[in-house]
Short mmCIF file of C-alpha atoms (C1' of nucleotides) in Angstrom, two decimals:
data_model
loop_
_atom_site.label_atom_id
_atom_site.label_comp_id
_atom_site.label_asym_id
_atom_site.label_seq_id
_atom_site.Cartn_x
_atom_site.Cartn_y
_atom_site.Cartn_z
CA UNK O 312 128.70 137.16 125.57
CA UNK O 313 132.04 138.52 126.66
CA UNK O 314 134.46 140.64 124.65
CA UNK O 315 137.74 142.48 124.77
CA UNK O 316 138.06 145.87 123.10
CA UNK O 317 141.39 147.53 122.47
CA UNK O 318 142.07 151.24 122.51
CA UNK O 319 145.15 153.37 122.69
CA UNK O 320 144.70 155.33 125.93
CA UNK O 321 146.19 158.41 124.25
CA UNK O 322 143.15 158.34 121.99
CA UNK O 323 140.52 157.02 124.36
CA UNK O 324 141.15 155.51 127.80
CA UNK O 325 139.12 153.81 130.51
CA UNK O 326 139.45 157.06 132.44
CA UNK O 327 137.87 158.93 129.54
CA UNK O 328 135.00 156.44 129.52
CA UNK O 329 134.64 156.73 133.28
CA UNK O 330 134.18 160.48 133.14
CA UNK O 331 131.77 160.22 130.22
CA UNK O 332 129.96 157.25 131.78
CA UNK O 333 128.89 156.16 128.32
CA UNK O 334 130.36 156.56 124.85
CA UNK O 335 130.23 155.18 121.34
CA UNK O 336 132.83 152.59 120.40
CA UNK O 337 133.50 153.55 116.82
CA UNK O 338 136.24 153.80 114.23
CA UNK O 339 136.75 150.05 113.90
CA UNK O 340 138.01 149.47 110.37
CA UNK O 341 138.80 145.80 110.22
CA UNK O 342 136.42 143.20 108.84
CA UNK O 343 137.08 140.54 111.42
CA UNK O 344 136.56 143.03 114.23
CA UNK O 345 133.46 144.37 112.49
CA UNK O 346 132.02 140.86 112.31
CA UNK O 347 132.45 140.48 116.05
CA UNK O 348 130.72 143.81 116.70
CA UNK O 349 127.86 142.49 114.60
CA UNK O 350 127.36 139.72 117.16
CA UNK O 351 127.14 142.03 120.17
CA UNK O 352 123.93 142.44 122.12
CA UNK O 353 122.99 144.84 124.91
CA UNK O 354 124.02 143.42 128.27
CA UNK O 355 127.24 141.90 126.96
CA UNK O 356 130.31 142.64 129.03
CA UNK O 357 133.69 143.71 127.70
CA UNK O 358 137.18 144.29 129.00
CA UNK O 359 138.74 147.63 128.15
CA UNK O 360 142.29 146.97 126.97
CA UNK O 361 144.98 149.64 126.76
CA UNK O 362 147.33 149.08 123.83
CA UNK O 363 150.44 150.83 122.49
CA UNK O 364 151.19 152.60 125.73
CA UNK O 365 153.30 152.46 128.85
CA UNK O 366 151.01 150.18 130.83
CA UNK O 367 149.69 147.57 128.38
CA UNK O 368 146.84 145.40 129.58
CA UNK O 369 143.27 145.16 130.81
CA UNK O 370 142.36 148.43 132.47
CA UNK O 371 138.68 148.10 133.18
CA UNK O 372 135.29 146.75 132.36
CA UNK O 373 132.29 147.99 130.44
CA UNK O 374 128.89 146.94 129.23
CA UNK O 375 127.51 146.93 125.72
CA UNK O 376 124.35 149.02 125.92
CA UNK O 377 123.20 149.25 122.32
CA UNK O 378 122.69 147.07 119.33
CA UNK O 379 125.27 147.51 116.55
CA UNK O 380 124.53 150.47 114.28
CA UNK O 381 126.20 151.97 111.20
CA UNK O 382 129.29 153.90 112.29
CA UNK O 383 128.56 157.58 111.53
CA UNK O 384 132.28 158.37 111.36
CA UNK O 385 132.63 156.20 108.28
CA UNK O 386 130.48 158.59 106.25
CA UNK O 387 131.75 161.80 107.83
CA UNK O 388 134.38 163.34 105.51
CA UNK O 389 135.77 165.34 108.44
CA UNK O 390 136.46 162.26 110.52
CA UNK O 391 139.81 160.54 110.62
CA UNK O 392 137.82 157.33 110.27
CA UNK O 393 136.08 158.47 107.11
CA UNK O 394 135.84 155.74 104.48
CA UNK O 395 134.70 157.10 101.14
CA UNK O 396 133.90 153.63 99.91
CA UNK O 397 131.20 153.53 102.56
CA UNK O 398 129.34 156.55 101.20
CA UNK O 399 127.02 154.40 99.12
CA UNK O 400 126.67 151.64 101.64
CA UNK O 401 128.11 152.05 105.13
CA UNK O 402 129.61 148.70 106.00
CA UNK O 403 131.16 149.69 109.34
CA UNK O 404 129.54 149.24 112.71
CA UNK O 405 129.67 150.92 116.09
CA UNK O 406 128.12 150.19 119.47
CA UNK O 407 127.45 152.16 122.62
CA UNK O 408 129.37 151.18 125.75
CA UNK O 409 128.83 152.04 129.40
CA UNK O 410 131.53 152.28 132.04
CA UNK O 411 131.32 149.60 134.72
CA UNK O 412 134.65 149.66 136.49
CA UNK O 413 138.14 151.05 136.30
CA UNK O 414 140.54 148.59 137.87
CA UNK O 415 142.87 149.91 140.53
CA UNK O 416 145.70 148.25 138.65
CA UNK O 417 146.04 147.34 135.00
CA UNK O 418 146.30 143.60 134.49
CA UNK O 419 149.42 143.50 132.33
CA UNK O 420 149.62 141.57 129.09
CA UNK O 421 152.76 139.89 130.41
CA UNK O 422 150.79 138.45 133.29
CA UNK O 423 148.01 137.24 131.03
CA UNK O 424 150.62 135.46 128.94
CA UNK O 425 152.12 133.93 132.08
CA UNK O 426 148.77 132.56 133.16
CA UNK O 427 148.28 131.06 129.72
CA UNK O 428 151.38 128.97 130.20
CA UNK O 429 149.71 126.96 132.92
CA UNK O 430 146.05 127.45 132.12
CA UNK O 431 144.99 125.55 128.98
CA UNK O 432 141.70 127.46 128.73
CA UNK O 433 143.73 130.59 128.09
CA UNK O 434 145.69 129.12 125.22
CA UNK O 435 142.90 129.87 122.74
CA UNK O 436 142.66 133.51 123.74
CA UNK O 437 143.20 135.62 120.60
CA UNK O 438 144.93 138.35 122.58
CA UNK O 439 147.98 136.25 123.34
CA UNK O 440 148.33 134.67 119.92
CA UNK O 441 151.49 135.77 118.20
CA UNK O 442 150.96 138.58 115.76
CA UNK O 443 147.31 139.06 116.68
CA UNK O 444 146.29 142.61 115.92
CA UNK O 445 142.57 142.15 116.34
CA UNK O 446 141.06 145.11 118.17
CA UNK O 447 137.74 143.42 118.96
CA UNK O 448 137.71 139.81 120.09
CA UNK O 449 135.50 137.37 121.97
CA UNK O 450 136.37 136.15 125.46
CA UNK O 451 134.96 132.79 126.58
CA UNK O 452 133.10 132.72 129.88
CA UNK O 453 135.86 130.53 131.34
CA UNK O 454 138.47 133.05 130.25
CA UNK O 455 136.38 135.90 131.59
CA UNK O 456 136.16 134.21 134.98
CA UNK O 457 139.87 133.47 135.15
CA UNK O 458 140.74 137.07 134.29
CA UNK O 459 138.08 138.56 136.54
CA UNK O 460 139.53 136.71 139.50
CA UNK O 461 142.78 138.58 139.01
CA UNK O 462 141.04 141.93 139.01
CA UNK O 463 139.06 143.85 141.55
"C1'" DG Q 89 161.99 154.09 117.12
"C1'" DC Q 90 162.26 149.36 115.48
"C1'" DC Q 91 160.36 145.66 113.30
"C1'" DA Q 92 157.48 141.39 112.90
"C1'" DA Q 93 153.10 140.11 111.61
"C1'" DC Q 94 149.16 140.93 109.48
"C1'" DG Q 95 145.58 143.20 106.21
"C1'" DT Q 96 144.68 145.60 101.93
"C1'" DT Q 97 145.44 147.10 97.32
"C1'" DG Q 98 146.16 146.72 92.63
"C1'" DG Q 99 148.77 145.10 88.51
"C1'" DC Q 100 149.04 141.22 85.82
"C1'" DG D 411 143.23 134.46 91.50
"C1'" DC D 412 148.08 135.29 92.56
"C1'" DC D 413 151.32 137.91 94.87
"C1'" DA D 414 154.41 141.96 95.49
"C1'" DA D 415 154.21 146.29 97.49
"C1'" DC D 416 152.53 149.00 100.73
"C1'" DG D 417 150.21 150.51 105.08
"C1'" DT D 418 149.01 149.54 109.86
"C1'" DT D 419 149.12 147.51 114.36
"C1'" DG D 420 151.19 146.99 118.52
"C1'" DG D 421 154.72 144.83 121.63
"C1'" DC D 422 159.22 145.66 122.90
#
DNA sequence: GCCAACGTTGGC
DNA sequence: GCCAACGTTGGC
């Protein structure tokens, strides 16, 4: 399957992932996003999306390299992502991701929205739906292909 | 920094 | 179970 994962580059960027090669994708604290993580399997591909920054858009590509596992940050009192309600039963999930590619240029959100105006297969993309704040979302294979073509 | 849209919480 | 209040996300 294909996915899109959002991160604020100030916190964690595609460049950070590139230098680390591999890293956990953790700290997701939204049920809908969690439920998507639950469906991930090793070998899945994902776009790395930069949000809340100067250059908003798809910045690179990565691969899911682990099965979902309980997010250790949720039960770590020192973590900013600590959730004391998870101490009894950790309900949050993380996965391990591997860097595949950093695009030479970020594919801007504005361009993705433009494409959606003429490409009906893009209309269902959660990313461009008004008010969508989902940080983990599926990408259909058609959508993946359309977007990949615009990247290098 | 603003604010619209959404999710969560908690009183009733 | 409703819904107001609050907190958060994220584009602009």
